[in-house]
CSV table of C-alpha atoms and ligand atoms in Angstrom, one decimal:
chain,number,residue,atom,x,y,z
A,1,MET,CA,0.0,0.0,0.0
A,2,PRO,CA,1.7,3.2,-1.1
A,3,HIS,CA,1.9,5.7,1.8
A,4,ILE,CA,1.7,9.2,0.4
A,5,LEU,CA,2.7,12.2,2.5
A,6,THR,CA,1.1,15.3,1.1
A,7,ILE,CA,2.4,18.7,2.0
A,8,VAL,CA,0.2,21.8,1.7
A,9,GLY,CA,0.4,25.2,3.2
A,10,ALA,CA,-1.2,27.9,1.0
A,11,ARG,CA,-4.7,28.5,-0.3
A,12,PRO,CA,-4.4,27.1,-3.8
A,13,GLN,CA,-2.7,24.0,-2.5
A,14,PHE,CA,-5.7,23.1,-0.4
A,15,ILE,CA,-7.9,23.2,-3.5
A,16,LYS,CA,-5.5,21.2,-5.6
A,17,ALA,CA,-4.9,18.6,-2.8
A,18,ALA,CA,-8.6,18.1,-2.4
A,19,VAL,CA,-8.7,16.5,-5.9
A,20,LEU,CA,-6.0,13.9,-5.1
A,21,SER,CA,-7.3,13.3,-1.6
A,22,ARG,CA,-10.6,12.3,-3.0
A,23,VAL,CA,-9.0,9.8,-5.4
A,24,PHE,CA,-6.8,8.4,-2.6
A,25,SER,CA,-9.7,7.9,-0.2
A,26,ALA,CA,-11.7,6.1,-2.8
A,27,ASP,CA,-8.9,3.6,-3.4
A,28,ALA,CA,-8.1,1.3,-0.4
A,29,SER,CA,-4.6,0.7,-1.8
A,30,PHE,CA,-3.5,4.2,-0.8
A,31,LYS,CA,-2.7,5.7,2.6
A,32,GLU,CA,-2.4,9.5,2.7
A,33,THR,CA,-1.0,11.6,5.5
A,34,LEU,CA,-1.7,15.2,5.1
A,35,VAL,CA,0.7,17.8,6.5
A,36,HIS,CA,-0.2,21.5,6.6
A,37,THR,CA,2.8,23.8,7.1
A,38,GLY,CA,0.7,26.6,8.5
A,39,GLN,CA,1.9,29.0,5.8
A,40,HIS,CA,-1.7,30.3,5.5
A,41,TYR,CA,-3.6,30.3,8.8
A,42,ASP,CA,-6.5,32.8,8.8
A,43,TYR,CA,-9.9,31.0,8.8
A,44,ASN,CA,-10.7,32.3,5.3
A,45,MET,CA,-7.3,31.4,3.9
A,46,SER,CA,-7.2,27.9,5.3
A,47,ASP,CA,-9.9,26.2,7.4
A,48,VAL,CA,-12.7,27.3,5.2
A,49,PHE,CA,-11.3,25.2,2.3
A,50,PHE,CA,-10.9,22.0,4.4
A,51,GLU,CA,-14.6,22.4,5.6
A,52,GLU,CA,-16.1,23.3,2.2
A,53,LEU,CA,-14.1,20.8,0.1
A,54,GLU,CA,-14.8,18.1,2.7
A,55,MET,CA,-11.2,17.3,3.3
A,56,ALA,CA,-10.1,15.4,6.4
A,57,PRO,CA,-8.2,17.8,8.8
A,58,PRO,CA,-4.4,17.6,8.4
A,59,ALA,CA,-2.7,14.9,10.5
A,60,TYR,CA,-0.1,17.6,11.3
A,61,ASN,CA,-0.3,21.3,11.3
A,62,LEU,CA,3.2,22.7,11.8
A,63,GLY,CA,1.9,26.2,12.5
A,64,ILE,CA,4.9,27.9,10.8
A,65,GLY,CA,3.0,31.1,9.9
A,66,SER,CA,4.4,34.1,8.1
A,67,GLY,CA,8.0,35.3,7.8
A,68,SER,CA,10.8,36.2,5.4
A,69,HIS,CA,11.5,33.6,2.8
A,70,GLY,CA,14.6,32.2,4.6
A,71,ALA,CA,13.0,32.1,8.0
A,72,GLN,CA,9.7,30.7,6.8
A,73,THR,CA,11.2,28.0,4.5
A,74,GLY,CA,13.9,27.1,7.0
A,75,LYS,CA,11.4,26.6,9.9
A,76,MET,CA,9.3,24.4,7.6
A,77,MET,CA,12.2,22.3,6.6
A,78,VAL,CA,13.2,21.6,10.2
A,79,ASP,CA,9.7,20.5,11.1
A,80,LEU,CA,9.0,18.6,7.9
A,81,GLU,CA,12.2,16.6,8.3
A,82,ALA,CA,11.0,15.4,11.7
A,83,VAL,CA,7.6,14.4,10.4
A,84,ILE,CA,8.9,12.7,7.3
A,85,LEU,CA,11.5,10.7,9.4
A,86,LYS,CA,8.7,9.6,11.7
A,87,GLU,CA,6.1,8.7,9.0
A,88,LYS,CA,8.6,7.1,6.5
A,89,PRO,CA,6.3,7.7,3.5
A,90,ASP,CA,6.9,6.0,0.1
A,91,CYS,CA,6.4,9.3,-1.6
A,92,VAL,CA,6.1,13.0,-0.8
A,93,LEU,CA,3.4,14.8,-2.8
A,94,ILE,CA,3.7,18.6,-3.3
A,95,TYR,CA,1.8,21.2,-5.3
A,96,GLY,CA,2.7,24.3,-7.2
A,97,ASP,CA,5.4,26.8,-6.3
A,98,THR,CA,5.1,28.2,-2.8
A,99,ASN,CA,7.6,28.1,0.0
A,100,SER,CA,5.8,25.1,1.4
A,101,THR,CA,6.5,23.3,-2.0
A,102,LEU,CA,10.2,24.2,-1.8
A,103,ALA,CA,10.6,23.1,1.8
A,104,GLY,CA,8.9,19.8,1.2
A,105,SER,CA,10.8,18.9,-1.9
A,106,MET,CA,14.2,19.8,-0.4
A,107,VAL,CA,13.7,17.8,2.7
A,108,ALA,CA,12.2,14.7,1.0
A,109,ALA,CA,14.9,14.6,-1.7
A,110,LYS,CA,17.6,14.7,0.8
A,111,LEU,CA,16.0,11.9,2.7
A,112,HIS,CA,15.9,10.0,-0.6
A,113,ILE,CA,12.1,9.8,-0.7
A,114,PRO,CA,10.6,10.1,-4.1
A,115,VAL,CA,9.0,13.6,-4.7
A,116,ALA,CA,5.9,13.9,-6.8
A,117,HIS,CA,5.4,17.4,-8.0
A,118,VAL,CA,1.9,18.4,-9.3
A,119,GLU,CA,2.0,21.4,-11.5
A,120,ALA,CA,5.6,20.7,-12.7
A,121,GLY,CA,7.2,22.5,-15.6
A,122,LEU,CA,5.5,25.9,-15.2
A,123,ARG,CA,7.9,28.8,-16.0
A,124,SER,CA,7.6,32.5,-16.0
A,125,PHE,CA,11.3,32.9,-16.9
A,126,ASN,CA,11.4,35.7,-14.3
A,127,LYS,CA,13.7,34.7,-11.5
A,128,LYS,CA,12.7,37.8,-9.5
A,129,MET,CA,9.5,35.9,-8.6
A,130,PRO,CA,10.0,33.7,-5.5
A,131,GLU,CA,7.7,31.2,-7.2
A,132,GLU,CA,10.1,30.7,-10.1
A,133,ILE,CA,12.9,29.8,-7.8
A,134,ASN,CA,10.7,27.4,-5.9
A,135,ARG,CA,9.5,25.7,-9.2
A,136,ILE,CA,12.9,25.3,-10.8
A,137,THR,CA,14.5,24.0,-7.7
A,138,THR,CA,11.6,21.6,-7.0
A,139,ASP,CA,11.4,20.2,-10.5
A,140,HIS,CA,15.1,19.4,-10.5
A,141,VAL,CA,14.8,17.2,-7.4
A,142,SER,CA,11.5,15.6,-8.2
A,143,THR,CA,11.0,11.9,-9.2
A,144,PHE,CA,7.5,12.3,-10.7
A,145,LEU,CA,6.7,15.5,-12.6
A,146,PHE,CA,3.1,16.0,-13.3
A,147,CYS,CA,2.6,18.6,-16.0
A,148,PRO,CA,-0.7,20.3,-16.6
A,149,THR,CA,0.1,21.3,-20.1
A,150,GLN,CA,2.3,20.4,-23.1
A,151,THR,CA,4.1,23.7,-22.6
A,152,ALA,CA,5.1,22.6,-19.2
A,153,VAL,CA,6.5,19.3,-20.6
A,154,ASP,CA,8.5,21.3,-23.2
A,155,ASN,CA,9.9,23.6,-20.5
A,156,LEU,CA,11.2,20.6,-18.6
A,157,LYS,CA,12.7,19.2,-21.7
A,158,ASN,CA,14.6,22.5,-22.3
A,159,GLU,CA,16.1,22.0,-18.8
A,160,ASN,CA,17.0,18.4,-19.7
A,161,ILE,CA,14.4,16.9,-17.5
A,162,GLN,CA,12.6,14.1,-19.4
A,163,LYS,CA,12.6,11.2,-17.0
A,164,GLY,CA,9.5,10.9,-14.8
A,165,VAL,CA,7.6,13.6,-16.7
A,166,TYR,CA,3.9,12.9,-17.3
A,167,LEU,CA,1.4,15.1,-19.1
A,168,SER,CA,-1.5,14.6,-16.6
A,169,GLY,CA,-3.7,17.6,-17.3
A,170,ASP,CA,-4.6,20.1,-14.7
A,171,VAL,CA,-6.1,19.2,-11.3
A,172,MET,CA,-7.6,22.6,-11.1
A,173,TYR,CA,-9.7,21.7,-14.1
A,174,ASP,CA,-10.9,18.5,-12.4
A,175,SER,CA,-11.8,20.6,-9.4
A,176,VAL,CA,-13.8,23.2,-11.3
A,177,LEU,CA,-15.8,20.4,-13.0
A,178,PHE,CA,-16.5,18.7,-9.7
A,179,TYR,CA,-17.5,21.8,-7.7
A,180,ALA,CA,-19.0,24.2,-10.3
A,181,GLN,CA,-22.5,22.9,-9.9
A,182,LYS,CA,-22.5,23.3,-6.1
A,183,ALA,CA,-24.5,26.1,-4.5
A,184,SER,CA,-23.3,29.5,-3.5
A,185,ASN,CA,-25.4,32.5,-2.7
A,186,ILE,CA,-22.5,35.0,-2.9
A,187,LEU,CA,-24.1,37.0,-5.8
A,188,ASP,CA,-27.1,37.7,-3.6
A,189,GLN,CA,-25.0,38.4,-0.5
A,190,LEU,CA,-22.9,41.0,-2.4
A,191,LYS,CA,-25.9,42.2,-4.4
A,192,LEU,CA,-24.3,41.5,-7.7
A,193,GLN,CA,-25.9,40.7,-11.0
A,194,THR,CA,-24.5,38.4,-13.7
A,195,GLU,CA,-22.0,40.1,-16.0
A,196,ASN,CA,-22.4,43.5,-14.3
A,197,TYR,CA,-19.1,43.5,-12.4
A,198,ALA,CA,-15.5,42.6,-12.8
A,199,LEU,CA,-13.9,40.2,-10.4
A,200,VAL,CA,-10.5,41.4,-9.3
A,201,THR,CA,-7.7,39.8,-7.3
A,202,VAL,CA,-4.3,41.2,-6.5
A,203,HIS,CA,-1.8,39.4,-4.2
A,204,ARG,CA,1.4,38.8,-6.1
A,205,ALA,CA,4.4,40.2,-4.2
A,206,GLU,CA,5.7,42.1,-7.3
A,207,ASN,CA,2.5,44.1,-7.3
A,208,THR,CA,1.5,44.4,-3.6
A,209,ASP,CA,5.0,45.2,-2.3
A,210,ASP,CA,5.8,47.8,-4.9
A,211,PRO,CA,4.1,51.2,-4.3
A,212,VAL,CA,4.4,52.4,-7.9
A,213,ARG,CA,2.8,49.2,-9.3
A,214,LEU,CA,0.1,49.0,-6.6
A,215,LYS,CA,-0.9,52.7,-7.0
A,216,ALA,CA,-1.0,52.3,-10.8
A,217,ILE,CA,-3.3,49.3,-10.5
A,218,PHE,CA,-5.7,50.9,-8.1
A,219,SER,CA,-5.7,54.1,-10.0
A,220,ALA,CA,-6.6,52.3,-13.3
A,221,LEU,CA,-9.3,50.2,-11.6
A,222,GLY,CA,-10.8,53.4,-10.2
A,223,LYS,CA,-10.6,55.4,-13.4
A,224,SER,CA,-12.2,52.5,-15.4
A,225,GLY,CA,-15.5,53.2,-13.5
A,226,LEU,CA,-16.3,49.5,-13.8
A,227,PRO,CA,-18.0,48.0,-10.7
A,228,CYS,CA,-15.3,45.7,-9.3
A,229,VAL,CA,-15.6,43.1,-6.5
A,230,LEU,CA,-12.2,42.4,-5.0
A,231,PRO,CA,-11.8,39.6,-2.4
A,232,ALA,CA,-8.7,41.0,-0.8
A,233,HIS,CA,-5.8,38.7,0.2
A,234,PRO,CA,-4.3,39.7,3.6
A,235,ARG,CA,-1.1,40.7,1.8
A,236,LEU,CA,-3.0,43.2,-0.3
A,237,LYS,CA,-4.8,44.7,2.7
A,238,SER,CA,-1.6,45.3,4.6
A,239,TYR,CA,0.2,47.0,1.7
A,240,LEU,CA,-2.9,49.2,0.8
A,241,ASP,CA,-2.7,50.4,4.5
A,242,LYS,CA,1.1,50.8,4.4
A,243,TYR,CA,1.1,52.9,1.2
A,244,GLY,CA,-2.1,54.8,2.1
A,245,ILE,CA,-4.0,53.7,-1.0
A,246,GLN,CA,-7.8,54.3,-0.8
A,247,PRO,CA,-9.7,52.2,-3.3
A,248,ALA,CA,-12.1,54.3,-5.4
A,249,ALA,CA,-15.9,54.0,-4.9
A,250,ASN,CA,-16.4,51.6,-7.8
A,251,LEU,CA,-14.2,49.0,-6.0
A,252,SER,CA,-15.8,46.9,-3.4
A,253,LEU,CA,-13.1,45.2,-1.2
A,254,VAL,CA,-14.4,42.1,0.6
A,255,ASP,CA,-12.6,39.5,2.8
A,256,PRO,CA,-11.2,36.5,0.9
A,257,VAL,CA,-14.1,34.2,-0.1
A,258,SER,CA,-14.5,30.5,0.0
A,259,TYR,CA,-13.8,28.4,-3.1
A,260,LEU,CA,-17.5,27.8,-4.0
A,261,ASP,CA,-18.1,31.5,-3.6
A,262,MET,CA,-15.1,32.3,-5.7
A,263,ILE,CA,-16.0,30.1,-8.6
A,264,GLN,CA,-19.5,31.5,-8.5
A,265,LEU,CA,-18.1,35.0,-8.7
A,266,GLU,CA,-15.8,33.9,-11.6
A,267,LYS,CA,-18.5,32.2,-13.6
A,268,ASN,CA,-20.8,35.3,-13.5
A,269,ALA,CA,-18.2,38.1,-13.9
A,270,LYS,CA,-18.2,40.3,-17.0
A,271,MET,CA,-14.4,40.0,-16.9
A,272,ILE,CA,-11.7,38.9,-14.5
A,273,ILE,CA,-8.7,41.1,-13.6
A,274,THR,CA,-6.0,39.4,-11.7
A,275,ASP,CA,-2.4,38.6,-10.9
A,276,SER,CA,-3.2,35.1,-9.6
A,277,GLY,CA,-2.0,32.0,-11.4
A,278,GLY,CA,-5.0,29.9,-10.5
A,279,VAL,CA,-7.6,32.6,-11.2
A,280,GLN,CA,-6.2,33.1,-14.8
A,281,LYS,CA,-6.9,29.5,-15.5
A,282,GLU,CA,-10.3,29.5,-13.9
A,283,ALA,CA,-11.2,32.5,-16.0
A,284,TYR,CA,-10.4,30.4,-19.1
A,285,PHE,CA,-12.3,27.3,-17.8
A,286,PHE,CA,-15.4,29.6,-17.4
A,287,HIS,CA,-14.9,31.3,-20.8
A,288,ARG,CA,-14.4,34.7,-19.1
A,289,PRO,CA,-12.1,37.4,-20.6
A,290,CYS,CA,-9.1,37.7,-18.3
A,291,ILE,CA,-6.8,40.8,-17.9
A,292,THR,CA,-3.6,39.8,-16.2
A,293,MET,CA,-1.7,42.5,-14.2
A,294,ARG,CA,1.7,40.9,-14.6
A,295,ASP,CA,4.6,41.3,-17.0
A,296,GLU,CA,4.4,37.6,-18.1
A,297,THR,CA,2.5,34.5,-17.3
A,298,GLU,CA,3.2,30.8,-17.0
A,299,TRP,CA,-0.2,30.0,-18.5
A,300,VAL,CA,0.8,31.1,-22.0
A,301,GLU,CA,-1.9,29.1,-23.8
A,302,THR,CA,-4.6,31.4,-22.4
A,303,VAL,CA,-2.8,34.3,-24.0
A,304,SER,CA,-2.1,32.7,-27.4
A,305,ALA,CA,-5.8,31.6,-27.5
A,306,GLY,CA,-6.8,35.3,-27.2
A,307,TRP,CA,-8.6,34.9,-23.8
A,308,ASN,CA,-6.0,36.5,-21.6
A,309,LYS,CA,-4.4,39.9,-22.0
A,310,ILE,CA,-1.1,40.7,-20.2
A,311,VAL,CA,-1.1,44.3,-19.1
A,312,GLY,CA,1.6,44.5,-16.4
A,313,ALA,CA,0.9,47.2,-13.8
A,314,ASP,CA,0.6,49.9,-16.5
A,315,GLU,CA,-2.3,52.2,-15.8
A,316,LYS,CA,-3.1,53.0,-19.4
A,317,ALA,CA,-2.8,49.4,-20.6
A,318,ILE,CA,-5.1,48.2,-17.8
A,319,ILE,CA,-7.8,50.8,-18.7
A,320,GLU,CA,-7.4,50.1,-22.4
A,321,ALA,CA,-7.9,46.4,-21.8
A,322,ILE,CA,-10.9,46.9,-19.6
A,323,THR,CA,-12.5,49.1,-22.3
A,324,ARG,CA,-11.6,47.1,-25.4
A,325,PHE,CA,-10.4,43.6,-24.8
A,326,THR,CA,-12.6,41.0,-26.5
A,327,PRO,CA,-11.7,37.3,-26.8
A,328,PRO,CA,-12.4,35.4,-29.9
A,329,ASP,CA,-15.2,32.8,-30.4
A,330,SER,CA,-12.7,29.9,-30.5
A,331,HIS,CA,-11.7,28.3,-27.1
A,332,PRO,CA,-9.4,25.3,-27.4
A,333,ASP,CA,-8.9,22.8,-24.6
A,334,PHE,CA,-5.5,22.9,-23.0
A,335,TYR,CA,-5.9,21.5,-19.6
A,336,GLY,CA,-6.9,17.8,-20.0
A,337,GLU,CA,-10.2,16.0,-19.7
A,338,GLY,CA,-10.9,16.6,-16.0
A,339,ASN,CA,-9.3,13.3,-14.9
A,340,ALA,CA,-5.8,14.6,-13.9
A,341,GLY,CA,-6.2,13.4,-10.3
A,342,GLU,CA,-6.9,9.8,-11.5
A,343,LYS,CA,-4.0,9.8,-13.9
A,344,ILE,CA,-1.6,11.1,-11.3
A,345,ALA,CA,-2.7,8.5,-8.7
A,346,GLU,CA,-2.4,5.7,-11.3
A,347,VAL,CA,1.2,6.7,-12.1
A,348,ILE,CA,2.2,6.8,-8.5
A,349,LYS,CA,0.5,3.4,-7.8
A,350,ASN,CA,2.3,1.8,-10.7
A,351,HIS,CA,5.7,3.0,-9.7
A,352,LEU,CA,5.7,2.5,-5.9
B,1,UD1,C1,1.9,32.6,-1.1
B,1,UD1,C2,2.8,32.1,-2.2
B,1,UD1,C3,2.3,32.5,-3.6
B,1,UD1,C4,0.8,32.1,-3.8
B,1,UD1,C5,0.0,32.6,-2.6
B,1,UD1,C6,-1.4,32.0,-2.7
B,1,UD1,C7,5.2,31.9,-1.6
B,1,UD1,C8,6.5,32.5,-1.7
B,1,UD1,N1,4.1,32.6,-2.1
B,1,UD1,O1,1.9,34.1,-1.2
B,1,UD1,O2,3.0,31.9,-4.6
B,1,UD1,O3,0.3,32.6,-5.0
B,1,UD1,O4,0.6,32.2,-1.4
B,1,UD1,O5,-2.3,32.8,-2.0
B,1,UD1,O6,5.0,30.9,-1.0
B,1,UD1,N2,-1.1,36.5,5.7
B,1,UD1,C9,-2.1,36.6,6.7
B,1,UD1,N3,-2.8,35.5,6.9
B,1,UD1,C10,-2.7,34.3,6.3
B,1,UD1,C11,-1.7,34.2,5.4
B,1,UD1,C12,-0.9,35.3,5.1
B,1,UD1,O7,-2.3,37.7,7.3
B,1,UD1,O8,-3.4,33.4,6.6
B,1,UD1,C13,-0.3,37.7,5.4
B,1,UD1,C14,0.9,37.9,6.3
B,1,UD1,O9,1.1,39.3,6.5
B,1,UD1,C15,2.0,37.4,5.4
B,1,UD1,C16,1.5,37.8,4.0
B,1,UD1,O10,0.1,37.7,4.1
B,1,UD1,O11,3.3,38.0,5.6
B,1,UD1,C17,2.1,36.9,2.9
B,1,UD1,O12,1.8,35.5,3.1
B,1,UD1,P1,2.8,34.4,2.5
B,1,UD1,O13,2.3,33.1,2.8
B,1,UD1,O14,4.2,34.7,2.9
B,1,UD1,O15,2.8,34.7,1.0
B,1,UD1,P2,1.5,34.9,0.0
B,1,UD1,O16,1.6,36.3,-0.5
B,1,UD1,O17,0.3,34.5,0.6
B,2,UDP,N1,-9.6,31.7,-4.3
B,2,UDP,C1,-10.6,31.6,-3.4
B,2,UDP,N2,-11.0,32.7,-2.7
B,2,UDP,C2,-10.4,33.9,-2.9
B,2,UDP,C3,-9.4,34.0,-3.9
B,2,UDP,C4,-9.0,32.9,-4.5
B,2,UDP,O1,-11.1,30.5,-3.1
B,2,UDP,O2,-10.8,34.9,-2.2
B,2,UDP,C5,-9.2,30.5,-5.0
B,2,UDP,C6,-9.2,30.6,-6.5
B,2,UDP,O3,-10.5,30.3,-7.0
B,2,UDP,C7,-8.2,29.7,-7.0
B,2,UDP,C8,-7.1,29.8,-5.9
B,2,UDP,O4,-7.8,30.3,-4.8
B,2,UDP,O5,-8.7,28.3,-7.0
B,2,UDP,C9,-6.0,30.7,-6.3
B,2,UDP,O6,-5.3,31.0,-5.2
B,2,UDP,P1,-4.4,32.4,-5.2
B,2,UDP,O7,-4.8,33.4,-6.2
B,2,UDP,O8,-4.3,32.7,-3.8
B,2,UDP,O9,-2.9,31.8,-5.6
B,2,UDP,P2,-2.2,31.5,-7.0
B,2,UDP,O10,-3.0,30.6,-7.8
B,2,UDP,O11,-1.8,32.8,-7.6
B,2,UDP,O12,-0.9,30.8,-6.5
């Protein structure tokens, strides 16, 4: 029976891990031990996902919390090493590109435990992003590399990584298919009407921590006059306060919302304006035009298909895109068939 030790810590990882946890719990040949590093800890950044996605509570919560990259990652590594030595798993399963991903992959690889990386091969080619460092490092020590897209497979090939690479499709697509029909009354709660608002998220360090970029983004959103609902990541809230930025009257900042509420907001938005990785893809899944406030993206297919417009943090470009951006009729599939979770579990089972 393969014993999988899954490491999560940040909001998008709870959502991705729920997909695999469902597959593992339906197959008696797997044992899964879930470890939460505690990177995200507010109720609406963590517990709400376990409750709503009906995940078992983690067997361990390391309670690491926030900190500088070195301090946060270092503390995670110390505690993860102790857990992995105690649990002796056959495989350590990690998701995405956060500091929890990096800490998990480094510790497991040095203990000679196979690392399975879900969302392998993504690249922004911008090493100023902490996520890019985390991804590159993790991919180079992983045994199983589960790529959501062909582009990700190609990126790995360009770095001479070909062994253990699987084109699995995207677990976030599985997740949207599974949860999209479930109820949420968020539109009523926020008094929103379908296609009458833009859904906005801003949390990427390169935007929040930089006063010039953050001011340009909020100025553009304000000048656009478009009603915007903005579930605000705690990182955004603290930097808006720090830089004394007052959101304009057309921007409605709300606390982070649950996953079912978020996908309901996405499905019904006139457009989505974001710097999130996951939200760009979800915009594509729901056929919503996406404006991405970054200088590049890992999800390049959404851009080449004409559904995602990269605008950086440039005030004029953001306003121009809000006013004019219109995706084409065509909408090719890039993210698999909605069975990435099953494919990943199958590979792990066959190799352990
Ligand atoms: C992290 C990931 C990022 C991912 C994002 C998902 C890294 C380097 N970054 O960014 O790739 O897109 O999660 O949301 O791992 N905070 C709270 N409460 C919480 C969590 C965070 O108040 O529950 C505040 C703290 O002030 C903290 C700040 O948010 O310092 C940033 O949190 P952190 O986990 O370091 O990075 P994220 O910006 O969330
Ligand atoms: N999300 C959510 N509530 C929110 C904002 C985001 O449930 O208030 C979900 C979103 O639907 C997606 C994931 O969180 O599935 C994306 O996480 P985030 O934007 O924090 O991180 P990224 O994907 O950029 O790493």
